[in-house]
Short mmCIF file of C-alpha atoms in Angstrom, two decimals:
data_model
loop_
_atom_site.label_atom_id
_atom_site.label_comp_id
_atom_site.label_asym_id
_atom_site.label_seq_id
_atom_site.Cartn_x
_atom_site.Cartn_y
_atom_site.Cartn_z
CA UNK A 106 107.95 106.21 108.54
CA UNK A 107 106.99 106.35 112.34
CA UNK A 108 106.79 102.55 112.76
CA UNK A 109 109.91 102.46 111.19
CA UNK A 110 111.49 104.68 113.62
CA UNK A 111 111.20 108.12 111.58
CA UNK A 112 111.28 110.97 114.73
CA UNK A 113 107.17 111.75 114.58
CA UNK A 114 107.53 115.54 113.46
CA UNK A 115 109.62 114.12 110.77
CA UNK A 116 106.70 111.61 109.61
CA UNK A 117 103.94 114.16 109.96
CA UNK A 118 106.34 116.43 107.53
CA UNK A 119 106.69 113.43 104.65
CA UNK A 120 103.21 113.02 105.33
CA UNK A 121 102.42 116.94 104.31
CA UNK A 122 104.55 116.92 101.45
CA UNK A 123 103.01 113.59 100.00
CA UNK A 124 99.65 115.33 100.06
CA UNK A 125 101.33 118.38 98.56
CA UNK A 126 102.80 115.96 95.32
CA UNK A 127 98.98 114.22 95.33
CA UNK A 128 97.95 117.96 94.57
CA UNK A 129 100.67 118.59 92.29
CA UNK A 130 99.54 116.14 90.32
CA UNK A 131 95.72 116.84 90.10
CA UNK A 132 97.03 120.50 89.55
CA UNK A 133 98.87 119.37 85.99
CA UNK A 134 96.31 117.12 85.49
CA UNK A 135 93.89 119.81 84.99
CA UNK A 136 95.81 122.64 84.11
CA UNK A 137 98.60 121.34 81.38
CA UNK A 138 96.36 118.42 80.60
CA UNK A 139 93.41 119.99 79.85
CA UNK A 140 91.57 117.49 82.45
CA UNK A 141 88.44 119.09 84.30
CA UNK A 142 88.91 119.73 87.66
CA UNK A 143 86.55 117.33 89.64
CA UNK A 144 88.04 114.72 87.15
CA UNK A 145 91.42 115.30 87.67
CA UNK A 146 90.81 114.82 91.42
CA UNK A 147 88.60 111.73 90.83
CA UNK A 148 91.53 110.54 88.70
CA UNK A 149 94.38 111.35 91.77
CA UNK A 150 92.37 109.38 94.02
CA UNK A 151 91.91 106.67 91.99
CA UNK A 152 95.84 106.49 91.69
CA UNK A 153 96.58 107.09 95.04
CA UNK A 154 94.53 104.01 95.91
CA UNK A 155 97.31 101.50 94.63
CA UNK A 156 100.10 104.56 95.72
CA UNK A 157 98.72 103.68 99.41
CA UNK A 158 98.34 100.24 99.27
CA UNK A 159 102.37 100.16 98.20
CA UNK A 160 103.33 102.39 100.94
CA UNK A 161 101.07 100.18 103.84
CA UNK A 162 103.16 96.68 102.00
CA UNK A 163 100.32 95.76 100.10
CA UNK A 164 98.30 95.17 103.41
CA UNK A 165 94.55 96.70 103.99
CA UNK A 166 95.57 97.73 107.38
CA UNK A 167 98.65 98.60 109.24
CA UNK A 168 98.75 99.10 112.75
CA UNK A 169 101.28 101.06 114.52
CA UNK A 170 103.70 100.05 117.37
CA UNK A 171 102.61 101.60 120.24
CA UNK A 172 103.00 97.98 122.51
CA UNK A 173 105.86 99.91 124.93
CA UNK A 174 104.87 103.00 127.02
CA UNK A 175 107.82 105.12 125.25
CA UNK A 176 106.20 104.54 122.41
CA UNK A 177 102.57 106.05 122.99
CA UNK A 178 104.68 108.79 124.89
CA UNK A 179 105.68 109.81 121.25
CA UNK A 180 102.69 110.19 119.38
CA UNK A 181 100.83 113.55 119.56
CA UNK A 182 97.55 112.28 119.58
CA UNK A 183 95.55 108.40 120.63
CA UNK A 184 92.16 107.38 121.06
CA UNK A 185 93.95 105.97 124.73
CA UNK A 186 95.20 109.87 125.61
CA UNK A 187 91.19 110.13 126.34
CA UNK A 188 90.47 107.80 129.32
CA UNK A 189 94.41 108.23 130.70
CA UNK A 190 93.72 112.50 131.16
CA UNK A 191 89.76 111.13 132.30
CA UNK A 192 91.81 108.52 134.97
CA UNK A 193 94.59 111.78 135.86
CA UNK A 194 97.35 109.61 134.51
CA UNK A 195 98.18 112.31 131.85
CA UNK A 196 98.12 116.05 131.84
CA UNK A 197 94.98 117.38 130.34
CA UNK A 198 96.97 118.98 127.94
CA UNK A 199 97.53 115.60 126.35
CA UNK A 200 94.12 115.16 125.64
CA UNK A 201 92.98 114.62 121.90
CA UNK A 202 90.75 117.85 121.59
CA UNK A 203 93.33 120.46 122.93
CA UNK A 204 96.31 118.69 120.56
CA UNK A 205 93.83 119.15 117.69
CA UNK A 206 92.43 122.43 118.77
CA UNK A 207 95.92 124.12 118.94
CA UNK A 208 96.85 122.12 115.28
CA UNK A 209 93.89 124.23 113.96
CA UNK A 210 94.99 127.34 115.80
CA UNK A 211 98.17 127.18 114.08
CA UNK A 212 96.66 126.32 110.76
CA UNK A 213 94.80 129.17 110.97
CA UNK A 214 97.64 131.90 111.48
CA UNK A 215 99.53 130.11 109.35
CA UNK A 216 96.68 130.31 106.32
CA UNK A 217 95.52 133.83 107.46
CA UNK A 218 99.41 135.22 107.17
CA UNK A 219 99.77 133.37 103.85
CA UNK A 220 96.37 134.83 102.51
CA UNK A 221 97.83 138.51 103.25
CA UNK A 222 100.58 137.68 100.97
CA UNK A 223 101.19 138.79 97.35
CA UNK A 224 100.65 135.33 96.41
CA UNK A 225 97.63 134.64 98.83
CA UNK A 226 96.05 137.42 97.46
CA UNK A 227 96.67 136.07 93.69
CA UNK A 228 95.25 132.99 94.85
CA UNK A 229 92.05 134.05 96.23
CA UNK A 230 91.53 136.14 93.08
CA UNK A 231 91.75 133.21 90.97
CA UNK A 232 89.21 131.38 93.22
CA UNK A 233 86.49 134.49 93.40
CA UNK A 234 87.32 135.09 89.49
CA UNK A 235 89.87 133.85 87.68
CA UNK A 236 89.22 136.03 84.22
CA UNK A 237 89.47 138.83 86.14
CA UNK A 238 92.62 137.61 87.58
CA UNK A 239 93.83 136.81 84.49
CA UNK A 240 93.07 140.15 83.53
CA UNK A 241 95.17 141.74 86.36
CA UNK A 242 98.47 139.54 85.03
CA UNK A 243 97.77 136.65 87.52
CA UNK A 244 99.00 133.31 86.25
CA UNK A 245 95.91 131.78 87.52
CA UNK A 246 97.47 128.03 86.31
CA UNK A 247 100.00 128.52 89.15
CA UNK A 248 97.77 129.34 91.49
CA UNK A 249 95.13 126.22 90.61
CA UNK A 250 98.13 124.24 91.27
CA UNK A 251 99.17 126.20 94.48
CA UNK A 252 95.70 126.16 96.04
CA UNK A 253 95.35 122.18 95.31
CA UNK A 254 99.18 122.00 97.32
CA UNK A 255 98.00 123.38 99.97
CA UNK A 256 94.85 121.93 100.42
CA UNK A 257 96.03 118.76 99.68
CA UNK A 258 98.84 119.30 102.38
CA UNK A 259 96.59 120.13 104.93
CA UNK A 260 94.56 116.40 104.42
CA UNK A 261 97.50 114.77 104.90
CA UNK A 262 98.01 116.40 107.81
CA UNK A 263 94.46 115.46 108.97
CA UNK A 264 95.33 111.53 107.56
CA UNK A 265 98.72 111.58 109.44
CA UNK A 266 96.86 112.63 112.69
CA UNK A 267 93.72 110.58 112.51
CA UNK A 268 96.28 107.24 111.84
CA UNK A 269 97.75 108.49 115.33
CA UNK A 270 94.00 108.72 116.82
CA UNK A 271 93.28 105.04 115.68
CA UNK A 272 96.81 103.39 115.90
CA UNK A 273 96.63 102.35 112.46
CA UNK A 274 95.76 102.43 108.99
CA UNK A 275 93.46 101.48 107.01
CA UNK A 276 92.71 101.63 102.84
CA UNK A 277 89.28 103.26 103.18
CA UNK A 278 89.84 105.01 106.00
CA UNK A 279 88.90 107.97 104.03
CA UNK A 280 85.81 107.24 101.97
CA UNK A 281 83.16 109.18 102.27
CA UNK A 282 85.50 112.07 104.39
CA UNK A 283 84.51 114.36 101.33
CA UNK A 284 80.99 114.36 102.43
CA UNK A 285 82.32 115.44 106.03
CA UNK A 286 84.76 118.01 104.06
CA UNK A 287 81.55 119.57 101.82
CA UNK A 288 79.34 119.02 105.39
CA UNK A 289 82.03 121.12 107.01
CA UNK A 290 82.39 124.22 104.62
CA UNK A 291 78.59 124.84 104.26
CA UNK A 292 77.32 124.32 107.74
CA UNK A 293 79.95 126.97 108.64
CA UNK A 294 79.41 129.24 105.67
CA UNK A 295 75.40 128.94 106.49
CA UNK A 296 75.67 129.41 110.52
CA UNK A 297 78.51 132.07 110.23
CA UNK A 298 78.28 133.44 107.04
CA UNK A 299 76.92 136.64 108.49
CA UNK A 300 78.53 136.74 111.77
CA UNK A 301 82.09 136.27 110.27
CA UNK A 302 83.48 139.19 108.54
CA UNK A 303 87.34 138.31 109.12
CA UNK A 304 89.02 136.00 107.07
CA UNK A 305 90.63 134.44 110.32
CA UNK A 306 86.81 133.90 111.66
CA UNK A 307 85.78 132.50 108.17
CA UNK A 308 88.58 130.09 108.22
CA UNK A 309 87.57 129.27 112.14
CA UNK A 310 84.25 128.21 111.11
CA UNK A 311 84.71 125.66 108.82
CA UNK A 312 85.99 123.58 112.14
CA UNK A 313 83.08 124.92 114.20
CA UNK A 314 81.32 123.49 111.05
CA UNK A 315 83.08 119.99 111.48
CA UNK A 316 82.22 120.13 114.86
CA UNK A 317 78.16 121.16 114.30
CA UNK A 318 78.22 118.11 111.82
CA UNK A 319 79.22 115.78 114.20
CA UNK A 320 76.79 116.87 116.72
CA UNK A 321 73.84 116.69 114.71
CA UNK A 322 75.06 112.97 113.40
CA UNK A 323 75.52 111.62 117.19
CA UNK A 324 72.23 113.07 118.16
CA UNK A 325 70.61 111.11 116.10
CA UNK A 326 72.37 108.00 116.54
CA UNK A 327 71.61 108.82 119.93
CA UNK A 328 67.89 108.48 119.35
CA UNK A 329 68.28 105.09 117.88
CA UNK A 330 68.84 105.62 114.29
CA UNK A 331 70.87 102.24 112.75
CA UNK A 332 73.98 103.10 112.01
CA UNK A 333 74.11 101.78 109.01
CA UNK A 334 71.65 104.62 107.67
CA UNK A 335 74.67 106.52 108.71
CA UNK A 336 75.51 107.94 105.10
CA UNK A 337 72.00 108.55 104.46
CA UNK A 338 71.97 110.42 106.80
CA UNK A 339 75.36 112.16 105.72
CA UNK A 340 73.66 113.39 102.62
CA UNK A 341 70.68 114.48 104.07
CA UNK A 342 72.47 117.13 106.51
CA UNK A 343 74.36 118.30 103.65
CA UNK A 344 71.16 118.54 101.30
CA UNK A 345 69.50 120.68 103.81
CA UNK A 346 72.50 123.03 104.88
CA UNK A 347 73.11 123.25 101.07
CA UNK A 348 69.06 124.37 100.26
CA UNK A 349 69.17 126.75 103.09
CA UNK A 350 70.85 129.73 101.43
CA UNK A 351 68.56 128.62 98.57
CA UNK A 352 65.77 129.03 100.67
CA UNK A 353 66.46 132.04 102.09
CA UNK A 354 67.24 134.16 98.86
CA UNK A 355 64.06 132.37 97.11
CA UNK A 356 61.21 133.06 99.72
CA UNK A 357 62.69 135.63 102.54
CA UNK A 358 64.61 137.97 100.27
CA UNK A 359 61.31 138.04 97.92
CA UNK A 360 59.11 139.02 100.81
CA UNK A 361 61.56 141.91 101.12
CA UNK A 362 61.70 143.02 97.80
CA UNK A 363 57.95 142.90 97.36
CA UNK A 364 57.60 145.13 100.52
CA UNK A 365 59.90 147.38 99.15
CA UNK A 366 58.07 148.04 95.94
CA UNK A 367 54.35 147.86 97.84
CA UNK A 368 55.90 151.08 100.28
CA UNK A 369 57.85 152.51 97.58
#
């Protein structure tokens, strides 16, 4: 929409409600279908492979536009924003991190005033337990189909901004990003877990998460590691952040107990 002329906010908007209809559809898939969950979604992606390729003219990549100065003026965020603030030929406020950073500030007060809602309370019931939801007169359906909107909303939010980042499109752009996604969540559920009371903070550290991920993947690269070990690697620093709380209720919580009983 952009490259053909679309005002951006406008784009990133039809991008958001594209990824809402993608989780619309895994949503009946599973719930009026009957479809498991993790196969409905395998099956949406699957779809949305040819979906894509229709949208980008049947082309593996599609750059966009941005040969005229008005036209990189437009875009919120480009891998070239980064050396024009480092040169002082843009504001620093233009710079890729702080765009981001205040996206995710927004998402966040958005998601943390939505999760105070009637219905944002309904949905996190049907996440921590849905028979007990059920229970309380939740149509816990509606919210599977909800939560998978929203969700699926917010990465095409993330899609529409990273194409702006790179300039272009590309089909498999996002393989693998549910590795990153998974990486995300449980680094910041493992490092903040116990530090994090408020939903707001919780919701914070999934991008601190993101951020701890990407850290520990450069440092390594840094040390020499080929890159193309890189999703090796990938599973490996989700493997370990996954065994931690594993670890820690196996061997550190039975040393407690065991004390307890020996002094009791």
């Amino acid at each position: 929409l952009f490259t053909g002329g679309v005002p951006l906010w406008l784009a990133l908007l039809a991008a958001v409600l594209a990824g809402m209809l993608a989780g619309l559809a895994t949503g009946l898939l599973h719930t009026f279908c009957g479809i498991p969950a993790i196969l409905a979604g395998i099956l949406t992606q699957l779809g949305l492979w040819s979906v894509n390729m229709a949208i980008m003219g049947m082309k593996a990549t599609v750059a966009i536009n941005v040969t005229t100065p008005e036209m990189l003026d437009k875009l919120l965020v480009s891998l070239r924003f980064v050396q024009d603030v480092a040169k002082g030929a843009r504001p620093f406020w233009r710079h890729p991190i702080f765009v981001v950073g205040l996206f995710t500030v927004a998402i966040i007060v958005l998601l943390y005033w939505f999760f105070g809602r009637e219905v944002g309370a309904a949905l996190r019931s049907t996440g921590s337990n849905q028979n007990m939801a059920r229970a309380q007169g939740i149509n816990t359906n509606f919210c599977k189909v909800l939560g998978l909107m929203l969700s699926n909303g917010l990465v095409a939010l993330s899609g529409a901004l990273l194409v702006q980042y790179n300039s272009a499109a590309e089909i498999n752009m996002g393989r693998g990003a549910i590795v990153i996604g998974l990486a995300a969540v449980i680094i910041g559920e493992v490092v903040f877990g116990k530090l994090f009371r408020n939903f707001a903070l919780k919701l914070a550290a999934v991008s601190i998460g993101a951020i701890i991920y990407y850290i520990v993947i450069q440092a390594v690269l840094a040390m020499g590691l080929n890159p193309n070990y890189l999703k090796l690697l990938s599973a490996a620093v989700v493997a370990v952040f996954l065994s931690i709380p594993y670890w820690k209720g196996k061997y550190f919580h039975k040393s407690v107990r065991k004390e307890g009983v020996h002094n009791a």
